[in-house]
Amino acid sequence: MATTPATERPSGTPGVPPSPGLLRERRRLHTKLKLATQIGEGIDGYIIGGIGMAMGALTTDLHLSTVMEGLVGASPLIGIFVGGPVFGRLADRYGRRPVFLADMLIFLVGSVLQFFVADGLQLFLIRLVMGIAIGGEYAIGAPLLSEYAPSKGRGRLLASLEISWYVGYALATVVGAVFADVHGGWRWTLASSAVIALVCVALRGGVPESARWLLSKGRREEADALIQRYGIEIDVTAELADTARTEQGGLRALFTRRHLKSTVFASVFWAALVLPYFSIGTFWTQVFDALNMGDNAVAALLVYSFTAVAGVTAGCLVVDRIGRRKLLIPPFWITAAALALVAVWPTSTPVIVGGFLFFIFLNAASSALTAVYPLEVFPTSLRATGVGFATAMSRVGAAIGTFLLPMGLDRFGARFVLLVGAAVLAVGGLVSHFLAPETTDLDLADAARTPAP
């Protein structure tokens, strides 16, 4: 079958408008994929966000030490470190579809088991396994959606996944607030994610395999059938050429000369964005206590969560208009300055409120790119592996920060913790300045070839 660069149409004739039946099939598939992926991202945020509201009560009920408190808080992030590369490699080797369903089943089982834990070790282990599934979700959900997305508007579509993450995070804080005064309410807060997981499992049952992945494996006839059925926009010639040029070998290929810069960039910028957010968000009450504003901690956490939703929504709206680099680099420097300002004037309420609002809003806006950039800088044959590895590296920093933050507050105080957060953001800005390519509106195969400036 002849191929047409940029778009494959069922008739094989360039420029022929798609039939109404094809449009219905395409819309149905895109809607199902988008919902299945967005809900998956939302449950990731829900699982991580719920612990922030539940931590105080479960620490008391389960008699957690400071070390175990840090381990429970960091457990999903530690799990992501394992799950990202493992599930990413599985998705690149065996296909997107089976991994897409399997990791949601793990969420479902883990969510229910959290209700019945008897001690901190059990909760740590369950949330560790759920973190492995979260790693799998990052490695497969967004890559699968990106491989069906058109080039124009792809950034907004993928960035919408981050809105789902923040909505899930915010929803978890609301549910946590509802159960805050209920005896054992933290159990209901953590287990409530089972409802979301059940809906997502039902959605993922009929999702097809990625046509780009099929092309990368030489399964041309199957790919062509999907391209014809759904009118998928793929530069087939570029995709096949890119596959031929790509080194095989899983994780090792990420460190070859061709892919090393992409691997370093995706890992560092992602880690620099999420480390301050996760560590401060997980131990928000303790941070506010250290700033002598503990009475306002719950209300502030709700504001924190919904400000993040507003920020990531803004990022989603402008990602295709202003370009990737402008959405990433300036906010790194502004948020670093905001945290440093709070560290310098920790007794000023206006500075604390203003500094955190700037940090939360702009950090969340740039975080829209964590669902975009890593997918665009790796070729199809390495996309899930690359995203999985970058996810793992981002969570190494986040897990370390979340584990060490309560001890850092006890030993060095809030000023030190905030200055460390500012320094991490500054490193992210510096690395992004030198390594971030501009990939807006490019076909995925072309985006993966775009060099850093």
PDB file of N, CA and C in Angstrom, residues 14 35 50 64 73 75 122 139 155 191 205 229-230 251 258 270 297 302 306 321 328 362 366 419 425 439:
ATOM      1  N   PRO A  14      -4.374  11.635  -1.218  1.00  0.00           N
ATOM      2  CA  PRO A  14      -4.127  12.820  -0.428  1.00  0.00           C
ATOM      3  C   PRO A  14      -5.160  13.897  -0.727  1.00  0.00           C
ATOM      4  N   LEU A  35     -10.015   9.851  27.526  1.00  0.00           N
ATOM      5  CA  LEU A  35     -10.597   9.605  28.844  1.00  0.00           C
ATOM      6  C   LEU A  35      -9.815   8.552  29.625  1.00  0.00           C
ATOM      7  N   GLY A  50      -3.675  12.318  48.134  1.00  0.00           N
ATOM      8  CA  GLY A  50      -4.432  11.872  49.287  1.00  0.00           C
ATOM      9  C   GLY A  50      -3.593  11.686  50.533  1.00  0.00           C
ATOM     10  N   LEU A  64       3.706   5.913  63.631  1.00  0.00           N
ATOM     11  CA  LEU A  64       4.854   5.954  62.738  1.00  0.00           C
ATOM     12  C   LEU A  64       5.997   6.767  63.332  1.00  0.00           C
ATOM     13  N   GLY A  73       5.488   8.442  52.938  1.00  0.00           N
ATOM     14  CA  GLY A  73       5.284   9.566  52.038  1.00  0.00           C
ATOM     15  C   GLY A  73       6.010   9.384  50.714  1.00  0.00           C
ATOM     16  N   SER A  75       7.000   6.436  49.375  1.00  0.00           N
ATOM     17  CA  SER A  75       6.867   5.097  48.777  1.00  0.00           C
ATOM     18  C   SER A  75       6.368   5.095  47.335  1.00  0.00           C
ATOM     19  N   GLN A 122       3.174  -2.278  56.225  1.00  0.00           N
ATOM     20  CA  GLN A 122       2.192  -2.736  55.246  1.00  0.00           C
ATOM     21  C   GLN A 122       1.794  -1.602  54.297  1.00  0.00           C
ATOM     22  N   ALA A 139       4.862   5.761  31.762  1.00  0.00           N
ATOM     23  CA  ALA A 139       5.620   5.200  30.650  1.00  0.00           C
ATOM     24  C   ALA A 139       4.749   4.780  29.480  1.00  0.00           C
ATOM     25  N   GLY A 155       0.439  19.328  21.708  1.00  0.00           N
ATOM     26  CA  GLY A 155       0.888  19.818  23.002  1.00  0.00           C
ATOM     27  C   GLY A 155      -0.258  20.053  23.959  1.00  0.00           C
ATOM     28  N   ALA A 191      -8.395   4.601  50.306  1.00  0.00           N
ATOM     29  CA  ALA A 191      -9.052   3.514  49.564  1.00  0.00           C
ATOM     30  C   ALA A 191     -10.017   4.032  48.504  1.00  0.00           C
ATOM     31  N   GLY A 205     -10.526  -1.481  28.165  1.00  0.00           N
ATOM     32  CA  GLY A 205     -10.686  -2.800  27.586  1.00  0.00           C
ATOM     33  C   GLY A 205     -10.614  -2.837  26.065  1.00  0.00           C
ATOM     34  N   ARG A 229      -8.421   2.644   9.177  1.00  0.00           N
ATOM     35  CA  ARG A 229      -9.675   2.617   9.933  1.00  0.00           C
ATOM     36  C   ARG A 229      -9.949   3.935  10.641  1.00  0.00           C
ATOM     37  N   TYR A 230      -8.869   4.550  11.200  1.00  0.00           N
ATOM     38  CA  TYR A 230      -9.071   5.743  12.019  1.00  0.00           C
ATOM     39  C   TYR A 230      -8.546   7.028  11.382  1.00  0.00           C
ATOM     40  N   LEU A 251      17.383   0.188  27.517  1.00  0.00           N
ATOM     41  CA  LEU A 251      17.956   1.277  28.297  1.00  0.00           C
ATOM     42  C   LEU A 251      19.332   1.705  27.786  1.00  0.00           C
ATOM     43  N   ARG A 258      23.531   9.500  20.166  1.00  0.00           N
ATOM     44  CA  ARG A 258      22.358  10.088  19.535  1.00  0.00           C
ATOM     45  C   ARG A 258      21.296  10.512  20.544  1.00  0.00           C
ATOM     46  N   TRP A 270      12.385  17.334  34.444  1.00  0.00           N
ATOM     47  CA  TRP A 270      11.244  16.741  35.138  1.00  0.00           C
ATOM     48  C   TRP A 270      11.513  16.639  36.644  1.00  0.00           C
ATOM     49  N   ALA A 297      -3.027  25.753  57.840  1.00  0.00           N
ATOM     50  CA  ALA A 297      -2.424  24.779  56.939  1.00  0.00           C
ATOM     51  C   ALA A 297      -3.447  24.079  56.044  1.00  0.00           C
ATOM     52  N   LEU A 302      -5.732  23.472  50.475  1.00  0.00           N
ATOM     53  CA  LEU A 302      -6.796  23.502  49.475  1.00  0.00           C
ATOM     54  C   LEU A 302      -6.526  24.588  48.431  1.00  0.00           C
ATOM     55  N   PHE A 306      -5.840  23.957  44.308  1.00  0.00           N
ATOM     56  CA  PHE A 306      -6.639  24.544  43.234  1.00  0.00           C
ATOM     57  C   PHE A 306      -5.869  25.623  42.468  1.00  0.00           C
ATOM     58  N   ARG A 321       0.902  27.785  21.726  1.00  0.00           N
ATOM     59  CA  ARG A 321       0.931  29.163  21.242  1.00  0.00           C
ATOM     60  C   ARG A 321       2.293  29.809  21.432  1.00  0.00           C
ATOM     61  N   LEU A 328       8.790  26.700  29.665  1.00  0.00           N
ATOM     62  CA  LEU A 328       9.616  25.953  30.613  1.00  0.00           C
ATOM     63  C   LEU A 328      10.668  26.807  31.310  1.00  0.00           C
ATOM     64  N   LEU A 362       3.138  28.864  38.680  1.00  0.00           N
ATOM     65  CA  LEU A 362       4.078  28.742  37.567  1.00  0.00           C
ATOM     66  C   LEU A 362       4.708  27.353  37.497  1.00  0.00           C
ATOM     67  N   SER A 366       4.382  25.019  34.085  1.00  0.00           N
ATOM     68  CA  SER A 366       5.486  24.338  33.403  1.00  0.00           C
ATOM     69  C   SER A 366       5.343  22.828  33.471  1.00  0.00           C
ATOM     70  N   LEU A 419      15.400  27.078  50.573  1.00  0.00           N
ATOM     71  CA  LEU A 419      16.567  27.434  49.760  1.00  0.00           C
ATOM     72  C   LEU A 419      17.032  26.254  48.911  1.00  0.00           C
ATOM     73  N   LEU A 425      15.297  24.256  41.483  1.00  0.00           N
ATOM     74  CA  LEU A 425      14.610  24.911  40.367  1.00  0.00           C
ATOM     75  C   LEU A 425      15.596  25.669  39.476  1.00  0.00           C
ATOM     76  N   THR A 439       9.932  21.856  19.834  1.00  0.00           N
ATOM     77  CA  THR A 439       9.300  20.769  19.089  1.00  0.00           C
ATOM     78  C   THR A 439       7.839  21.050  18.742  1.00  0.00           C
TER      79      THR A 439
END
